[in-house]
JSON list of C-alpha atoms in Angstrom, two decimals:
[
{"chain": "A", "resi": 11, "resn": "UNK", "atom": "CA", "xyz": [22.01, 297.50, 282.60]},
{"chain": "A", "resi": 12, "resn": "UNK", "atom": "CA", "xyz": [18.56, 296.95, 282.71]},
{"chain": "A", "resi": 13, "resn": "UNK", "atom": "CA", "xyz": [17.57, 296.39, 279.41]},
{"chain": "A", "resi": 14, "resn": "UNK", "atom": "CA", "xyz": [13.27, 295.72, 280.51]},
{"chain": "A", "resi": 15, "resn": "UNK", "atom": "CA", "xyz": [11.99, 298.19, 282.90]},
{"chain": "A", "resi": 16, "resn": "UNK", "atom": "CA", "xyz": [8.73, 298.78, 284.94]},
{"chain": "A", "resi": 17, "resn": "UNK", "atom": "CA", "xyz": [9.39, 301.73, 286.55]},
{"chain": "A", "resi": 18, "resn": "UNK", "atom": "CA", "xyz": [6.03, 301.81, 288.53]},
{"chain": "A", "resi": 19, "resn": "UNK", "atom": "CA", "xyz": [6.91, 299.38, 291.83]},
{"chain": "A", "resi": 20, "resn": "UNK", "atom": "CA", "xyz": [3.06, 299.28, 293.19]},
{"chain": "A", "resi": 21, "resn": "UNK", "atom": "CA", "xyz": [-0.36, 300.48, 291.49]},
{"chain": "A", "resi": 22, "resn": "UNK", "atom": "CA", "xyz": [-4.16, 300.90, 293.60]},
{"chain": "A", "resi": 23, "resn": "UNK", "atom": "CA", "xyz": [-7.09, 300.82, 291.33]},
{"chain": "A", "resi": 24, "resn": "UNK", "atom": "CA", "xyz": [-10.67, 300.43, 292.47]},
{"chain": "A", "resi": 25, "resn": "UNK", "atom": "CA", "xyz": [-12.34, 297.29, 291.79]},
{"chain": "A", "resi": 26, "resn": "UNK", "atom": "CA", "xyz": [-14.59, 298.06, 288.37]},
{"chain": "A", "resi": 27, "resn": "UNK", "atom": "CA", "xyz": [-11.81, 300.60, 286.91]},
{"chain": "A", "resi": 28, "resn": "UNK", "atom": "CA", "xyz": [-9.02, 300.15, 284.35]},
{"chain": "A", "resi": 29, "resn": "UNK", "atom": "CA", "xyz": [-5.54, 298.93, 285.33]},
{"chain": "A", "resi": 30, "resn": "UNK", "atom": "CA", "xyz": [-2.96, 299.98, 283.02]},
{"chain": "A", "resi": 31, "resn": "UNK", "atom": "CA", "xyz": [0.56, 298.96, 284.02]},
{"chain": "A", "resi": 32, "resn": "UNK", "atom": "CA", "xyz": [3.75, 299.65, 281.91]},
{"chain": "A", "resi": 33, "resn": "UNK", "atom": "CA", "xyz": [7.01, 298.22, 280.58]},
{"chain": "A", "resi": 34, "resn": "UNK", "atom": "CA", "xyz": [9.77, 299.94, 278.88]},
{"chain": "A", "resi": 35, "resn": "UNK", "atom": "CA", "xyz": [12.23, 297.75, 276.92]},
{"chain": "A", "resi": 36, "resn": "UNK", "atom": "CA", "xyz": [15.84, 298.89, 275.53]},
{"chain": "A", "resi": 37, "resn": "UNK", "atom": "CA", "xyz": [17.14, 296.03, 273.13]},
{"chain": "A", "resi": 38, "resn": "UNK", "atom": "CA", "xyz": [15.59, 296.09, 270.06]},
{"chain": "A", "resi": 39, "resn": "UNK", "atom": "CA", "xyz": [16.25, 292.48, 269.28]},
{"chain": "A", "resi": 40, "resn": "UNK", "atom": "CA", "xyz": [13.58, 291.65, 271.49]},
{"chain": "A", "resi": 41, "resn": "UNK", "atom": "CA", "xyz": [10.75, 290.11, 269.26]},
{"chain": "A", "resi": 42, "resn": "UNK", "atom": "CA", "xyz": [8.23, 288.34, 271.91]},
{"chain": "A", "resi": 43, "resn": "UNK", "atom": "CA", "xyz": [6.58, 290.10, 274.83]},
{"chain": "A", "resi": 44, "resn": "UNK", "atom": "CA", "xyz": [4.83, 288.41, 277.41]},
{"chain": "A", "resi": 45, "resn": "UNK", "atom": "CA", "xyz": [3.07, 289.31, 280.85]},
{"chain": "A", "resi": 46, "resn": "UNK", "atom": "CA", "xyz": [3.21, 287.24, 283.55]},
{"chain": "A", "resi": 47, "resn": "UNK", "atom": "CA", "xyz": [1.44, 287.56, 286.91]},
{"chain": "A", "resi": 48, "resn": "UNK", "atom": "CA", "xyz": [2.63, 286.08, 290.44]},
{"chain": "A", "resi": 49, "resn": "UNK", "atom": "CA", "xyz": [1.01, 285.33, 293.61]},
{"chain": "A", "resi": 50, "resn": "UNK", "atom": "CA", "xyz": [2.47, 285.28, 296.64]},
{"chain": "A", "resi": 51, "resn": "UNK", "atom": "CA", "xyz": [4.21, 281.88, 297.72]},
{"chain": "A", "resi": 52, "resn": "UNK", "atom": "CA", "xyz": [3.59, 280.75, 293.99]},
{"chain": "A", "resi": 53, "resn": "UNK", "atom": "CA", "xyz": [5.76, 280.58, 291.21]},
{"chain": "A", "resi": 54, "resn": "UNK", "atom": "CA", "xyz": [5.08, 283.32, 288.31]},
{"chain": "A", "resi": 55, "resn": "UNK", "atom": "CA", "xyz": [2.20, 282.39, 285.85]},
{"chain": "A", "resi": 56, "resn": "UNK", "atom": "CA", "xyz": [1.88, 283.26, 282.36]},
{"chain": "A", "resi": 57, "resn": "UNK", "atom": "CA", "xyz": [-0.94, 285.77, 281.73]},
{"chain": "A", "resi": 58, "resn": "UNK", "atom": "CA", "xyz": [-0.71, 286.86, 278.09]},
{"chain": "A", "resi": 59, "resn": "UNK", "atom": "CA", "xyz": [1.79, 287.42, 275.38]},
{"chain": "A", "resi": 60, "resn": "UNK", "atom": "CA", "xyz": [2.52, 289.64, 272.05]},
{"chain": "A", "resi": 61, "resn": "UNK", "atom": "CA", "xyz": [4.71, 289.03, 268.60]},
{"chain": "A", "resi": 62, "resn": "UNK", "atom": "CA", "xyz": [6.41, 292.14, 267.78]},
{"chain": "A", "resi": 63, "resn": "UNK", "atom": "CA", "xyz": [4.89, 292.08, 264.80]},
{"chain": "A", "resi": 64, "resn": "UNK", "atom": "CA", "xyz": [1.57, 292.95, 266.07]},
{"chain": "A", "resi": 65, "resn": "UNK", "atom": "CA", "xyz": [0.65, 295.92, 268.36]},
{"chain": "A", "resi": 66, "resn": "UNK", "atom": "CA", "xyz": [-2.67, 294.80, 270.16]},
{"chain": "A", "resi": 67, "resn": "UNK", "atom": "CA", "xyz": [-3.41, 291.24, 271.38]},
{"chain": "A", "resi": 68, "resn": "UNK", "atom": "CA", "xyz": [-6.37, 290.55, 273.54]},
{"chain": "A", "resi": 69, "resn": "UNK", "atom": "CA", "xyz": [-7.68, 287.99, 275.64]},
{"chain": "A", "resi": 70, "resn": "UNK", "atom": "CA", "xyz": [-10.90, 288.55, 277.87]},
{"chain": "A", "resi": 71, "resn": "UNK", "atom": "CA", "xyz": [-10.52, 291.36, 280.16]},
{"chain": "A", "resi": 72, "resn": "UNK", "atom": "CA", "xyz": [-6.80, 291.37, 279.58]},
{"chain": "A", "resi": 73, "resn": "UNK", "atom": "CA", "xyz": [-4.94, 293.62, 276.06]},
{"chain": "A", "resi": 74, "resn": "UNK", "atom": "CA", "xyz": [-1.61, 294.44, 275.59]},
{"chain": "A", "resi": 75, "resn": "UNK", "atom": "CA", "xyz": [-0.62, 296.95, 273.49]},
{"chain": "A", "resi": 76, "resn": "UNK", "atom": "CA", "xyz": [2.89, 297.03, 272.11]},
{"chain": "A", "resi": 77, "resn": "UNK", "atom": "CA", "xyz": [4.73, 300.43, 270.85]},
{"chain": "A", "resi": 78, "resn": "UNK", "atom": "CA", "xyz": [7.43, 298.94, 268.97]},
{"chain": "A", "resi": 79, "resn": "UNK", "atom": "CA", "xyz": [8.90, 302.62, 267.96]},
{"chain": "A", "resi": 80, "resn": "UNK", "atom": "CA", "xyz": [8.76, 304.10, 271.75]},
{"chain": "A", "resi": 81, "resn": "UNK", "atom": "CA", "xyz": [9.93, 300.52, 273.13]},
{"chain": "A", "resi": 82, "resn": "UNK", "atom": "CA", "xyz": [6.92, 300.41, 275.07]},
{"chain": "A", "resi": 83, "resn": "UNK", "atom": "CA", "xyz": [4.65, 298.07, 276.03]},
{"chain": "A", "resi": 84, "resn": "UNK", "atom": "CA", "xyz": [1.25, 298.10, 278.42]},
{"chain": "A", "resi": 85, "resn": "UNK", "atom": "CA", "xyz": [-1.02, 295.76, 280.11]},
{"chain": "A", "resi": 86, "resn": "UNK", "atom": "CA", "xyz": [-4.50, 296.95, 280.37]},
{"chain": "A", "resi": 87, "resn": "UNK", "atom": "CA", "xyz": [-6.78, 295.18, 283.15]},
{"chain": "A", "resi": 88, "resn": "UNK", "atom": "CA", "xyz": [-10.80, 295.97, 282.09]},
{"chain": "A", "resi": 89, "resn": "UNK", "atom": "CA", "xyz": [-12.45, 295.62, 284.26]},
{"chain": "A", "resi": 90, "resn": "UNK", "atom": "CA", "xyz": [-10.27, 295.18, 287.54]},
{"chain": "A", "resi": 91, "resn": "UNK", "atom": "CA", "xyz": [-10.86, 292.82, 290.27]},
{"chain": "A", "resi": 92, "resn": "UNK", "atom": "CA", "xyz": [-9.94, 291.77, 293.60]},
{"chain": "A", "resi": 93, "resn": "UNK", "atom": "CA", "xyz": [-8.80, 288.91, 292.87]},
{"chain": "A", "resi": 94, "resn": "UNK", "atom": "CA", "xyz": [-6.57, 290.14, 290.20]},
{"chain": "A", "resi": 95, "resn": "UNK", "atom": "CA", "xyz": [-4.56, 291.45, 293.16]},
{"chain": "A", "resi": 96, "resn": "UNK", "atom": "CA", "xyz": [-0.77, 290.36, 292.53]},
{"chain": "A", "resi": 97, "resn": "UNK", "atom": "CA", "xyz": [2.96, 290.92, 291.19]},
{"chain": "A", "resi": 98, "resn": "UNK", "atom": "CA", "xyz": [3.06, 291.56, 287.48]},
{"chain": "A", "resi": 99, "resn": "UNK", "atom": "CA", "xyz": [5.94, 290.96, 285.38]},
{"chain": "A", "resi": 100, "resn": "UNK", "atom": "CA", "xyz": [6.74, 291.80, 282.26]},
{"chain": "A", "resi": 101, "resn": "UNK", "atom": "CA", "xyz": [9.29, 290.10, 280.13]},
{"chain": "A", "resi": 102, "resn": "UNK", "atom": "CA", "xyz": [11.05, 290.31, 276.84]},
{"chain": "A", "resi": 103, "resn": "UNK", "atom": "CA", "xyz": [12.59, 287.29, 274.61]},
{"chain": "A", "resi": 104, "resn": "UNK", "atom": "CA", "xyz": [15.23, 287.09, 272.26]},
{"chain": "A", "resi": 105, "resn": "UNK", "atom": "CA", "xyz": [17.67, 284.79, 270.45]},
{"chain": "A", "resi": 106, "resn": "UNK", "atom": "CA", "xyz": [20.31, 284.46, 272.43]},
{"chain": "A", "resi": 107, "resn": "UNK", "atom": "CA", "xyz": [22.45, 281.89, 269.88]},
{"chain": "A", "resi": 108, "resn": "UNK", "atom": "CA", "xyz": [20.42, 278.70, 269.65]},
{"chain": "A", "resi": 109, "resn": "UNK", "atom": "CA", "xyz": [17.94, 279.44, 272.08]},
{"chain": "A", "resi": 110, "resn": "UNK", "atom": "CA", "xyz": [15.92, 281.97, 273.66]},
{"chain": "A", "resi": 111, "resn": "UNK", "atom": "CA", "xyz": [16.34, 284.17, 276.22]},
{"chain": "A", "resi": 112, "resn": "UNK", "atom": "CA", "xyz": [14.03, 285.82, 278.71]},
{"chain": "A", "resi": 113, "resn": "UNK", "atom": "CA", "xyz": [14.27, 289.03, 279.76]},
{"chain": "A", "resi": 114, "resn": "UNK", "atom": "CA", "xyz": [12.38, 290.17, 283.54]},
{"chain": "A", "resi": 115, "resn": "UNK", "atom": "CA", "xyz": [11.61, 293.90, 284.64]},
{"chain": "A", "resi": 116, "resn": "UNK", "atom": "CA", "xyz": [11.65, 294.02, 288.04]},
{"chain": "A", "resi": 117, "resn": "UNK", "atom": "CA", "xyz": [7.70, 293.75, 288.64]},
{"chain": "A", "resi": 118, "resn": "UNK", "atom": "CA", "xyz": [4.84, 296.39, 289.46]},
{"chain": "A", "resi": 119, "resn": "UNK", "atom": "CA", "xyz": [2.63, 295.44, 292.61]},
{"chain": "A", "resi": 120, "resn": "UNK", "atom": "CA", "xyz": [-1.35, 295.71, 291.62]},
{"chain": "A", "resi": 121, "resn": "UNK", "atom": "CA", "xyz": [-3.94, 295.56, 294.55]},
{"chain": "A", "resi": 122, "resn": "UNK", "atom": "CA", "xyz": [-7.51, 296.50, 293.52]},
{"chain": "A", "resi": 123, "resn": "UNK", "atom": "CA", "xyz": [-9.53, 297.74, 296.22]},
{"chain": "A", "resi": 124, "resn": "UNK", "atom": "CA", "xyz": [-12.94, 296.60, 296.87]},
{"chain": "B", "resi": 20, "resn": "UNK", "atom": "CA", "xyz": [-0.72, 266.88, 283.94]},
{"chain": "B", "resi": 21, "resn": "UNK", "atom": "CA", "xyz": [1.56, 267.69, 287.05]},
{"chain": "B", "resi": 22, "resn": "UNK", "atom": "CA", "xyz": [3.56, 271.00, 287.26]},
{"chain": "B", "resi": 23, "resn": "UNK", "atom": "CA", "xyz": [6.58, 271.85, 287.95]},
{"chain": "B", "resi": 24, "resn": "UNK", "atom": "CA", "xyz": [8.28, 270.79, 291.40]},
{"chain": "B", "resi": 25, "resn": "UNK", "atom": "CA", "xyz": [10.94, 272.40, 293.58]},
{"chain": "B", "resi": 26, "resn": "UNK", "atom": "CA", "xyz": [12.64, 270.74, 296.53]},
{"chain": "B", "resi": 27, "resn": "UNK", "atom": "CA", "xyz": [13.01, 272.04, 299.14]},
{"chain": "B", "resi": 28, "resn": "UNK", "atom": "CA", "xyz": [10.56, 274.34, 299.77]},
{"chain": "B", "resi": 29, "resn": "UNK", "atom": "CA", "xyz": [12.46, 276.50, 302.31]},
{"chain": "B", "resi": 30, "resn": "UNK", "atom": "CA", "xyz": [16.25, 276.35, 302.87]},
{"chain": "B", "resi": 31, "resn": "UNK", "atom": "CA", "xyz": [18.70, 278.23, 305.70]},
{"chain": "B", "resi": 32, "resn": "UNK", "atom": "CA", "xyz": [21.97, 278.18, 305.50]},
{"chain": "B", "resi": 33, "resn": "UNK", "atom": "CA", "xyz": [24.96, 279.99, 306.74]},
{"chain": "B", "resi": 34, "resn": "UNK", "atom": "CA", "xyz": [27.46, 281.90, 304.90]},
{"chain": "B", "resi": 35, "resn": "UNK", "atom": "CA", "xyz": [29.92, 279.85, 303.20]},
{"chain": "B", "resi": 36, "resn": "UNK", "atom": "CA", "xyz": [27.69, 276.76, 302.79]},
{"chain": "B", "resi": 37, "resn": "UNK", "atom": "CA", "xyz": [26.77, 275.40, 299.68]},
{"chain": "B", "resi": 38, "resn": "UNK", "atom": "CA", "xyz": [23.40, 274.15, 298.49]},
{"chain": "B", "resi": 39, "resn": "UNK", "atom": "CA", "xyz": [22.10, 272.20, 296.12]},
{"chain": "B", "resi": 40, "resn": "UNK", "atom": "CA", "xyz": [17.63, 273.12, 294.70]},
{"chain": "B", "resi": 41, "resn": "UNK", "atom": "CA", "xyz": [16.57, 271.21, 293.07]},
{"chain": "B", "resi": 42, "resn": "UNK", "atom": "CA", "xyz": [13.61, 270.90, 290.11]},
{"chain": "B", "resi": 43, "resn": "UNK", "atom": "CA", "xyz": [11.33, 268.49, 287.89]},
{"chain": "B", "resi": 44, "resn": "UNK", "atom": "CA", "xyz": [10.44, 269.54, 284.76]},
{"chain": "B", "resi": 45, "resn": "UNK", "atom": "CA", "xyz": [6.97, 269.24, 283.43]},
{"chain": "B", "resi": 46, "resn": "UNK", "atom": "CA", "xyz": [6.55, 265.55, 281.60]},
{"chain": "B", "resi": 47, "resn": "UNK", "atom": "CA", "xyz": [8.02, 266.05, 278.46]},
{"chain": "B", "resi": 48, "resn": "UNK", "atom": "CA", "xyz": [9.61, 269.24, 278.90]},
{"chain": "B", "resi": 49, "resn": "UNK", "atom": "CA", "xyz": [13.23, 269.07, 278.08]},
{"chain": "B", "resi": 50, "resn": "UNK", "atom": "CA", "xyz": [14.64, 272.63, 278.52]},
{"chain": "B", "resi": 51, "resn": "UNK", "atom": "CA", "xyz": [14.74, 273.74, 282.46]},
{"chain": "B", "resi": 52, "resn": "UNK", "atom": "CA", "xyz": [15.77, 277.62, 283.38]},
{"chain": "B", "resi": 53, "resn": "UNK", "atom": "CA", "xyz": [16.85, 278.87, 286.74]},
{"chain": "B", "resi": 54, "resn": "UNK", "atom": "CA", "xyz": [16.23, 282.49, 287.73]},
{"chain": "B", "resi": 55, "resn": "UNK", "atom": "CA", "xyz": [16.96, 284.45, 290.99]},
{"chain": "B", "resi": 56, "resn": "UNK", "atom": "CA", "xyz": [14.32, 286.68, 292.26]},
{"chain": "B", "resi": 57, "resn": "UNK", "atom": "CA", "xyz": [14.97, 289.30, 295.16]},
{"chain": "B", "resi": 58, "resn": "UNK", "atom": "CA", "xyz": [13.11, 292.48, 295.85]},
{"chain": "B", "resi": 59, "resn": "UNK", "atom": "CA", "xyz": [13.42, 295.30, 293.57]},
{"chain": "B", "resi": 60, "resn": "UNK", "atom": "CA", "xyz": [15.27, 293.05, 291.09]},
{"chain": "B", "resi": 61, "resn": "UNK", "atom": "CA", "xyz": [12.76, 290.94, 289.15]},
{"chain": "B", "resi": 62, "resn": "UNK", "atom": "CA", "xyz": [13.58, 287.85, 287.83]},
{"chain": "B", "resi": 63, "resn": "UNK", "atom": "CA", "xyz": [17.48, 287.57, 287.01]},
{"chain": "B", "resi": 64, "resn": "UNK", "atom": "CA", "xyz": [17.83, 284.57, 284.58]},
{"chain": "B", "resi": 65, "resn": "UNK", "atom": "CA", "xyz": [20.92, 282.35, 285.78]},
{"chain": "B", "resi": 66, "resn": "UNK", "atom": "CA", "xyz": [21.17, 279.38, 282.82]},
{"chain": "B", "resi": 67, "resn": "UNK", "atom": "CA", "xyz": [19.20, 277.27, 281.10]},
{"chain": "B", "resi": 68, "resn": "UNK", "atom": "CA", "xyz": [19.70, 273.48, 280.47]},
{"chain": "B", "resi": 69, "resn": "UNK", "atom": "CA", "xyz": [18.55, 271.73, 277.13]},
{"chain": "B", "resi": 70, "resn": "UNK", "atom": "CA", "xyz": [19.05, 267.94, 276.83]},
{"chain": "B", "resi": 71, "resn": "UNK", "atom": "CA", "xyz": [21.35, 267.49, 279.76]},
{"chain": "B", "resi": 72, "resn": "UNK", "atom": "CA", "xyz": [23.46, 270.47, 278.37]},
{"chain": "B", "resi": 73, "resn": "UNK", "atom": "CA", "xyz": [24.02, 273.96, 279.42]},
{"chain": "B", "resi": 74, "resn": "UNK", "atom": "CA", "xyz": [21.96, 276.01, 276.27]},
{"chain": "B", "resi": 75, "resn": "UNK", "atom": "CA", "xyz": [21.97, 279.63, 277.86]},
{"chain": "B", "resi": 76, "resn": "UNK", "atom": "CA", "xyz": [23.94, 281.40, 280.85]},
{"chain": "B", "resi": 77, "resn": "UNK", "atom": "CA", "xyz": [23.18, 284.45, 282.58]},
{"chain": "B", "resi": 78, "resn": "UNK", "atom": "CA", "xyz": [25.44, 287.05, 284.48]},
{"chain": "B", "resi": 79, "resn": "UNK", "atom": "CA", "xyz": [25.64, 285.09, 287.73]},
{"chain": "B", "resi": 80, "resn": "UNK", "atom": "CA", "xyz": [29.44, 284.24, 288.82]},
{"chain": "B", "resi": 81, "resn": "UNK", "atom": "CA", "xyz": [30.94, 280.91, 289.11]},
{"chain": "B", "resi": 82, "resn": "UNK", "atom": "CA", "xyz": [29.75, 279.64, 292.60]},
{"chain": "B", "resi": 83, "resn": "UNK", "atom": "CA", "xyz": [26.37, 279.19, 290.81]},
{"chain": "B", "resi": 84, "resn": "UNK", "atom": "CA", "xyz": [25.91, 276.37, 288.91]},
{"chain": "B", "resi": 85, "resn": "UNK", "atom": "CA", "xyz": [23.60, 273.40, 287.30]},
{"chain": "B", "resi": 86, "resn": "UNK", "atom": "CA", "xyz": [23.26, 270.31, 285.91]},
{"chain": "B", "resi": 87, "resn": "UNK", "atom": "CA", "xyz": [20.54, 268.39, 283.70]},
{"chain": "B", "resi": 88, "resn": "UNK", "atom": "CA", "xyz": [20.17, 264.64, 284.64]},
{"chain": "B", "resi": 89, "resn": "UNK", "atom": "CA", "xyz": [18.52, 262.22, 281.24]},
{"chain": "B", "resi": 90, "resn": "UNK", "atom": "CA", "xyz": [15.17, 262.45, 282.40]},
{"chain": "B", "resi": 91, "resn": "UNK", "atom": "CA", "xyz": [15.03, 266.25, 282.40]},
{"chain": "B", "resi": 92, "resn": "UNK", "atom": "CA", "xyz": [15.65, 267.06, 286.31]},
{"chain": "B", "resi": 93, "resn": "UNK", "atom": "CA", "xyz": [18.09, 269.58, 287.04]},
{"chain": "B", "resi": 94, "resn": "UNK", "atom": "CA", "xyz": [20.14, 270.67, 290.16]},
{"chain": "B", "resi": 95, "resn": "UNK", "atom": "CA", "xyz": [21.31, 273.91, 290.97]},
{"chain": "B", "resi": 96, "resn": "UNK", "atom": "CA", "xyz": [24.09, 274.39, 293.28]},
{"chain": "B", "resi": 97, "resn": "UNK", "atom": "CA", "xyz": [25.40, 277.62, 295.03]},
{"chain": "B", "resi": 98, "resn": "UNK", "atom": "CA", "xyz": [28.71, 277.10, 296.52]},
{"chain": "B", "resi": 99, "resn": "UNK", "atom": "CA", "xyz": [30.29, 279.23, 299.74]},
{"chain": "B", "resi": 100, "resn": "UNK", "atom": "CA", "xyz": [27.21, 281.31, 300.31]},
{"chain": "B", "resi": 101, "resn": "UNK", "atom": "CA", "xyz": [27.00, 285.08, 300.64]},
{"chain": "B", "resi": 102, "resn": "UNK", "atom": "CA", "xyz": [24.56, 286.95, 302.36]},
{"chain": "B", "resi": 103, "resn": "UNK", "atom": "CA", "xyz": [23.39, 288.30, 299.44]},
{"chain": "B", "resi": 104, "resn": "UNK", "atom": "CA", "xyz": [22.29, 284.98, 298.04]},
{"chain": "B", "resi": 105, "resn": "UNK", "atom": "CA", "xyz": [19.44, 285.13, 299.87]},
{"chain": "B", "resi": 106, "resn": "UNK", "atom": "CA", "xyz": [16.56, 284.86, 297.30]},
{"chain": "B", "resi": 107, "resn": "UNK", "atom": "CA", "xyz": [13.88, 283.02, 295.60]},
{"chain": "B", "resi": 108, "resn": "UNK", "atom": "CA", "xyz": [14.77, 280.44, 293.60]},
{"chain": "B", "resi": 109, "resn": "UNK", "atom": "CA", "xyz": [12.13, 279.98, 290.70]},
{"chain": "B", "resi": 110, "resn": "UNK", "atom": "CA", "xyz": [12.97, 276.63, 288.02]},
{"chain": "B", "resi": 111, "resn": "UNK", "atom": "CA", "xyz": [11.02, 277.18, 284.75]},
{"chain": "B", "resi": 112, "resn": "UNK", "atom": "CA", "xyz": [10.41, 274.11, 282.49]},
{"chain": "B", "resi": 113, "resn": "UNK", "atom": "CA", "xyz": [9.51, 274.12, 278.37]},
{"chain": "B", "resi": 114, "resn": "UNK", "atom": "CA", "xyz": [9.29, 271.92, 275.50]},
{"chain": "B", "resi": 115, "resn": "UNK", "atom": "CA", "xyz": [12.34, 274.17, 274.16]},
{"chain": "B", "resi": 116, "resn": "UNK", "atom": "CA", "xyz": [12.08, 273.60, 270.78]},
{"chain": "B", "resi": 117, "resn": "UNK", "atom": "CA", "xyz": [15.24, 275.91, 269.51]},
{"chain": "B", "resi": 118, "resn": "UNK", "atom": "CA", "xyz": [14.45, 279.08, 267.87]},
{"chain": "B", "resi": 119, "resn": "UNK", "atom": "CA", "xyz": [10.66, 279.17, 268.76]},
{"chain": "B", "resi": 120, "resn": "UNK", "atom": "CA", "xyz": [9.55, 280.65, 271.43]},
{"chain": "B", "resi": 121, "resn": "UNK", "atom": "CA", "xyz": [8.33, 278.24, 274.19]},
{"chain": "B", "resi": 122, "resn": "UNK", "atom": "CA", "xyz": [6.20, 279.54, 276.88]},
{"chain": "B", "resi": 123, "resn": "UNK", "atom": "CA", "xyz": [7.47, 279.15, 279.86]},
{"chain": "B", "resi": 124, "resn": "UNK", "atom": "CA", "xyz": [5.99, 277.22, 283.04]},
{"chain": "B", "resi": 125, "resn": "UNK", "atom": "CA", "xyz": [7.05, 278.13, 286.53]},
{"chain": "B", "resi": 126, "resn": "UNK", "atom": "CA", "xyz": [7.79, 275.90, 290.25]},
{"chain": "B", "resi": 127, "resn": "UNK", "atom": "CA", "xyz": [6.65, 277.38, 293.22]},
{"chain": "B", "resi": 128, "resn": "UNK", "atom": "CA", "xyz": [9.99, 278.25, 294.07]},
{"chain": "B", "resi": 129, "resn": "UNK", "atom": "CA", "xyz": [12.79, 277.49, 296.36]},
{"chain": "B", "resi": 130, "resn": "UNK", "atom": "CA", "xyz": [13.30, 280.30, 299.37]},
{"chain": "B", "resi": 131, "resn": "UNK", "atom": "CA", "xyz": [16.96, 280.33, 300.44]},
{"chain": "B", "resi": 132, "resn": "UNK", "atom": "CA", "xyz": [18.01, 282.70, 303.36]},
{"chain": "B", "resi": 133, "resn": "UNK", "atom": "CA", "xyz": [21.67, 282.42, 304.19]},
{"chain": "B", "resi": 134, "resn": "UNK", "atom": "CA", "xyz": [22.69, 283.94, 307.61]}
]
């Protein structure tokens, strides 16, 4: 049961345009949301997160907007670049007794063409 | 500050092998998580260690397991290899503090291909 989902496996945007990718989560005792983006031959690195208590956090080019009612979170990219070509992951955390838990989706693909 | 390390780099094995990845935390970090990653499948968390002790567990059966050594390195061993272990093998490290959320810092990654 896959309980975060990105149901979009690859994305093209041109360089200069929005990217908007998506996450769709099922357990509702998720309270943290986070974004992380992954280069090839690297390990995954964190990109920007959201409380669930809040539906819009921003940082630079980068907002995430949360939907806490449709169980929906997006990452929007403005504007998109080249370099911003890569594997992003969303990911969902809980309590999970004493600690917490993260929760992966299974990644959306973004290349940005020049 | 250095980041988090993963030996070896690149591992092949054959089926019904073990291995043993391993990974060093961040300085100061004391929680360590292990997560599979294989195409189409995300990240699939496998257990966390906290303090030398097993904090968190995943859905992963018993051939895979870890261990936390005092100074926060941890070992994760998968015993009589399947085919379908093949993988990347990402180590996360975090201050862990319980019941805040800690971000969490990635390894490059360990890439096992059993044959």
């Amino acid at each position: 049961d896959q309980q975060v989902k990105q149901n979009s496996p690859s994305l093209s945007v041109q360089e200069g345009r929005i990217s908007i990718l998506n996450c769709d989560y099922t357990n509702s005792m998720f309270d943290y949301f986070l974004w992380y983006k992954k280069y090839p031959a690297e390990g995954p690195t964190f990109l920007i997160s959201i409380s669930s208590i809040k539906d819009k956090n921003e940082d630079g080019r980068f907002t995430v907007f949360l939907n806490k009612s449709a169980k929906h979170l997006s990452l929007h990219i403005v504007p998109s670049q080249p370099g911003d070509s890569a594997v992003y992951f969303c990911a969902a955390s809980r309590l999970s007794g004493s600690a917490r838990q993260l929760t992966f989706g299974s990644g959306t693909q973004l290349t940005v063409l020049p | 500050k250095a980041g988090v390390t993963q030996t070896p780099r690149y591992l092949i094995k054959t089926r019904g092998q073990q291995v043993t990845l391993s990974c060093s935390p961040i300085s100061g970090h004391r929680s360590v998580s292990w997560y599979q990653q294989t195409p189409g499948q995300g990240l699939q968390f496998l257990f966390e260690y906290f303090s030398e002790t097993q904090r968190n567990k995943g859905n992963f059966p018993g051939r895979f397991s870890g261990r936390q050594f005092s100074n926060s390195r941890s070992e994760m061993n998968v015993s009589t290899l399947e085919l379908g272990d093949s993988a990347l093998y990402l180590c996360a490290s975090s201050p862990g503090q319980a019941g805040n959320y800690n971000e969490q810092f990635f390894g490059p990654g360990t890439r096992l291909t059993v044959l």
